[in-house]
Amino acid sequence: MKPRCTALTLDPRMLRVPSSTVDFPSILYGGGHKEEAKSRWMIQNYQLLSRPRKTFNVLGISQGDPNQGLNKAFGQLQGFTGPPKGNFRNYDVATLRMSDSIKVDPNSYDDLTTAASAALARHSEIDFAMLFLESKSPSAYAHFKNLVDRQLGIHSVCITRRCIEGKIGEKVSNIVLKMNLKATGTNHSTTGGMIEKHLPDTLVLGA
């Protein structure tokens, strides 16, 4: 019996997709400051484009003793996100207040749900959750995000110990960018170049 399908024919020529390359735009920060696009975001001493300066009431969730990690992580993040103090220039994107903290095994979804729900029952003002892990844990992160994002409907951030040890500036800066977005702020925009001229209202993603 002969096959009913049409025989395949291979074309040895490489597929060509017409495209064009445009110059990198300048990155626009707050205060009208412009910076040429680079391989990495460098936000030290820059103002973000818009900062609502929201106040978050935080539920701290610790995998171990809160005094061994969570409290330090919260203090560092509180400092970086808060208003300037003395000669230390903070990003001034949000005010963090610790409403309650709990110690729980985040790998157990039931335990995490029970403890977090009880904390919210005690403190109805909680609108942000912060999980501190000793090291990366895909299962703990999945349980945490499923609970706070899908079930409780509050903002959240997960921080591991490596974020609070050694040179922390770049690592914490990355978290600050996320915090500003959660507070409905805008971190950067672009200015100049072909994007602004020919592609207005275009979402620009860095990669």
Coordinates of C-alpha atoms in Angstrom, one line a residue:
M1 CA 0.0 0.0 0.0
K2 CA 1.3 3.4 -1.0
P3 CA 1.5 6.1 1.8
R4 CA -1.2 8.7 1.5
C5 CA 0.9 11.6 2.9
T6 CA 3.0 13.8 0.7
A7 CA 6.7 13.0 0.7
L8 CA 8.9 15.4 2.6
T9 CA 11.5 17.4 0.8
L10 CA 14.5 18.8 2.7
D11 CA 15.8 22.2 1.7
P12 CA 19.5 22.5 2.7
R13 CA 19.5 26.3 2.7
M14 CA 19.6 28.0 6.1
L15 CA 16.4 29.8 7.2
R16 CA 16.8 33.5 7.0
V17 CA 14.5 35.9 9.0
P18 CA 14.7 39.6 7.9
S19 CA 15.5 41.7 10.9
S20 CA 17.3 44.9 11.9
T21 CA 19.4 46.0 14.8
V22 CA 18.9 49.3 16.6
D23 CA 21.2 51.1 18.9
F24 CA 20.8 50.6 22.6
P25 CA 18.7 53.4 24.2
S26 CA 19.8 55.2 27.3
I27 CA 18.4 54.1 30.6
L28 CA 16.3 56.8 32.3
Y29 CA 16.3 57.0 36.1
G30 CA 14.6 59.4 38.5
G31 CA 15.6 63.0 38.5
G32 CA 16.1 62.9 34.7
H33 CA 19.4 61.0 35.1
K34 CA 20.4 59.1 32.0
E35 CA 22.9 56.2 31.8
E36 CA 24.2 54.4 28.8
A37 CA 22.9 50.8 28.6
K38 CA 25.4 48.3 30.0
S39 CA 25.6 44.6 30.6
R40 CA 24.4 45.0 34.2
W41 CA 22.0 47.3 36.0
M42 CA 24.0 49.7 38.2
I43 CA 21.5 51.5 40.5
Q44 CA 23.9 52.6 43.3
N45 CA 23.4 56.3 44.1
Y46 CA 20.6 56.5 41.5
Q47 CA 17.0 57.3 42.2
L48 CA 14.4 55.0 40.7
L49 CA 12.0 56.5 38.2
S50 CA 9.0 56.6 40.5
R51 CA 8.8 55.5 44.2
P52 CA 5.3 55.4 45.8
R53 CA 7.1 54.8 49.2
K54 CA 4.4 52.4 50.4
T55 CA 4.4 51.0 53.9
F56 CA 4.4 47.2 54.1
N57 CA 3.4 45.3 57.3
V58 CA 5.5 42.2 57.1
L59 CA 5.1 38.6 58.3
G60 CA 8.5 37.1 58.7
I61 CA 8.8 33.4 58.0
S62 CA 12.0 31.6 59.2
Q63 CA 13.2 28.2 58.4
G64 CA 15.3 28.2 61.6
D65 CA 15.9 30.5 64.5
P66 CA 14.8 34.0 63.4
N67 CA 17.8 35.5 65.3
Q68 CA 20.2 33.5 63.1
G69 CA 19.0 34.9 59.8
L70 CA 15.6 36.3 59.4
N71 CA 16.1 39.3 61.6
K72 CA 19.4 40.2 60.0
A73 CA 17.9 39.9 56.5
F74 CA 14.9 42.0 57.5
G75 CA 17.1 44.7 59.0
Q76 CA 19.3 44.9 55.9
L77 CA 16.3 45.0 53.5
Q78 CA 14.6 47.6 55.8
G79 CA 17.6 49.8 55.6
F80 CA 18.1 49.6 51.8
T81 CA 14.4 50.2 51.0
G82 CA 13.9 52.9 53.6
P83 CA 14.6 56.6 53.5
P84 CA 18.2 57.9 53.7
K85 CA 19.9 57.9 57.1
G86 CA 23.0 60.1 57.6
N87 CA 25.5 59.5 54.9
F88 CA 24.1 56.2 53.9
R89 CA 22.0 56.6 50.7
N90 CA 19.1 54.2 50.7
Y91 CA 16.7 53.7 47.8
D92 CA 13.7 55.2 49.7
V93 CA 11.1 52.9 48.0
A94 CA 9.1 51.5 50.9
T95 CA 8.9 51.4 54.7
L96 CA 9.0 47.9 56.2
R97 CA 7.4 47.1 59.6
M98 CA 7.7 43.6 61.1
S99 CA 4.2 42.7 62.4
D100 CA 4.9 39.1 63.3
S101 CA 7.5 36.4 62.7
I102 CA 7.1 32.6 62.8
K103 CA 9.4 29.6 62.7
V104 CA 8.1 26.8 60.5
D105 CA 9.3 24.1 58.1
P106 CA 8.4 25.6 54.7
N107 CA 8.8 22.2 53.0
S108 CA 5.6 21.2 54.7
Y109 CA 2.7 23.1 53.0
D110 CA 0.2 22.2 55.7
D111 CA 2.5 23.5 58.5
L112 CA 3.3 26.7 56.6
T113 CA -0.4 27.3 55.8
T114 CA -1.5 26.8 59.4
A115 CA 1.2 29.0 60.9
A116 CA 0.8 31.8 58.4
S117 CA -3.0 31.8 58.6
A118 CA -2.8 32.0 62.4
A119 CA -0.4 35.0 62.1
L120 CA -2.8 36.8 59.8
A121 CA -5.6 36.1 62.2
R122 CA -3.6 37.8 64.9
H123 CA -2.5 40.7 62.7
S124 CA -5.0 41.7 60.1
E125 CA -2.7 44.5 58.9
I126 CA -0.2 42.1 57.4
D127 CA 0.1 42.7 53.6
F128 CA 3.6 41.3 52.9
A129 CA 5.4 38.0 53.6
M130 CA 9.1 37.5 53.8
L131 CA 10.6 34.0 53.7
F132 CA 14.2 33.4 54.9
L133 CA 15.9 30.2 53.8
E134 CA 19.3 28.9 54.7
S135 CA 19.8 27.8 51.1
K136 CA 17.8 27.5 47.9
S137 CA 14.9 25.1 48.2
P138 CA 12.6 24.7 45.1
S139 CA 9.9 22.9 47.2
A140 CA 9.9 25.4 50.0
Y141 CA 9.8 28.3 47.5
A142 CA 6.9 26.7 45.6
H143 CA 4.9 26.1 48.8
F144 CA 5.6 29.7 49.9
K145 CA 4.6 31.4 46.6
N146 CA 1.5 29.2 46.2
L147 CA 0.3 30.1 49.7
V148 CA 1.0 33.9 49.8
D149 CA 0.3 34.7 46.1
R150 CA -2.6 32.4 45.3
Q151 CA -4.2 31.7 48.7
L152 CA -3.5 34.8 50.8
G153 CA -3.2 37.3 48.1
I154 CA -0.3 39.3 49.6
H155 CA 3.0 40.5 48.2
S156 CA 6.1 38.4 49.1
V157 CA 9.8 38.0 48.8
C158 CA 12.2 35.1 49.4
I159 CA 15.7 35.7 50.7
T160 CA 18.5 33.1 51.2
R161 CA 21.5 33.4 53.4
R162 CA 23.8 34.2 50.5
C163 CA 21.9 37.4 50.1
I164 CA 23.0 38.7 53.5
E165 CA 26.6 37.6 53.6
G166 CA 29.7 38.9 51.8
K167 CA 29.2 41.7 49.2
I168 CA 25.5 42.2 49.5
G169 CA 25.0 45.5 47.5
E170 CA 24.2 44.0 44.1
K171 CA 22.1 41.2 45.6
V172 CA 20.0 43.5 47.8
S173 CA 19.7 46.0 45.0
N174 CA 18.0 43.4 42.9
I175 CA 15.5 42.8 45.7
V176 CA 14.9 46.5 46.1
L177 CA 13.9 46.7 42.4
K178 CA 11.3 44.0 43.0
M179 CA 10.1 45.8 46.2
N180 CA 9.6 49.0 44.2
L181 CA 7.5 47.2 41.6
K182 CA 5.4 45.5 44.3
A183 CA 4.8 49.0 45.7
T184 CA 3.5 50.0 42.2
G185 CA 6.6 52.0 41.4
T186 CA 8.6 52.2 38.2
N187 CA 12.3 51.3 38.3
H188 CA 13.6 52.5 34.9
S189 CA 12.5 53.6 31.5
T190 CA 14.3 54.2 28.2
T191 CA 15.0 57.4 26.4
G192 CA 16.4 58.3 23.0
G193 CA 17.2 55.8 20.2
M194 CA 14.8 54.1 17.7
I195 CA 12.5 52.7 20.4
E196 CA 11.3 56.1 21.7
K197 CA 11.0 57.4 18.1
H198 CA 9.3 54.5 16.3
L199 CA 8.0 52.2 19.1
P200 CA 6.2 54.3 21.7
D201 CA 4.5 52.5 24.6
T202 CA 6.7 49.5 24.1
L203 CA 7.6 47.2 27.0
V204 CA 11.4 46.9 27.1
L205 CA 12.9 43.9 28.8
G206 CA 16.6 43.5 29.6
A207 CA 18.3 40.2 29.0

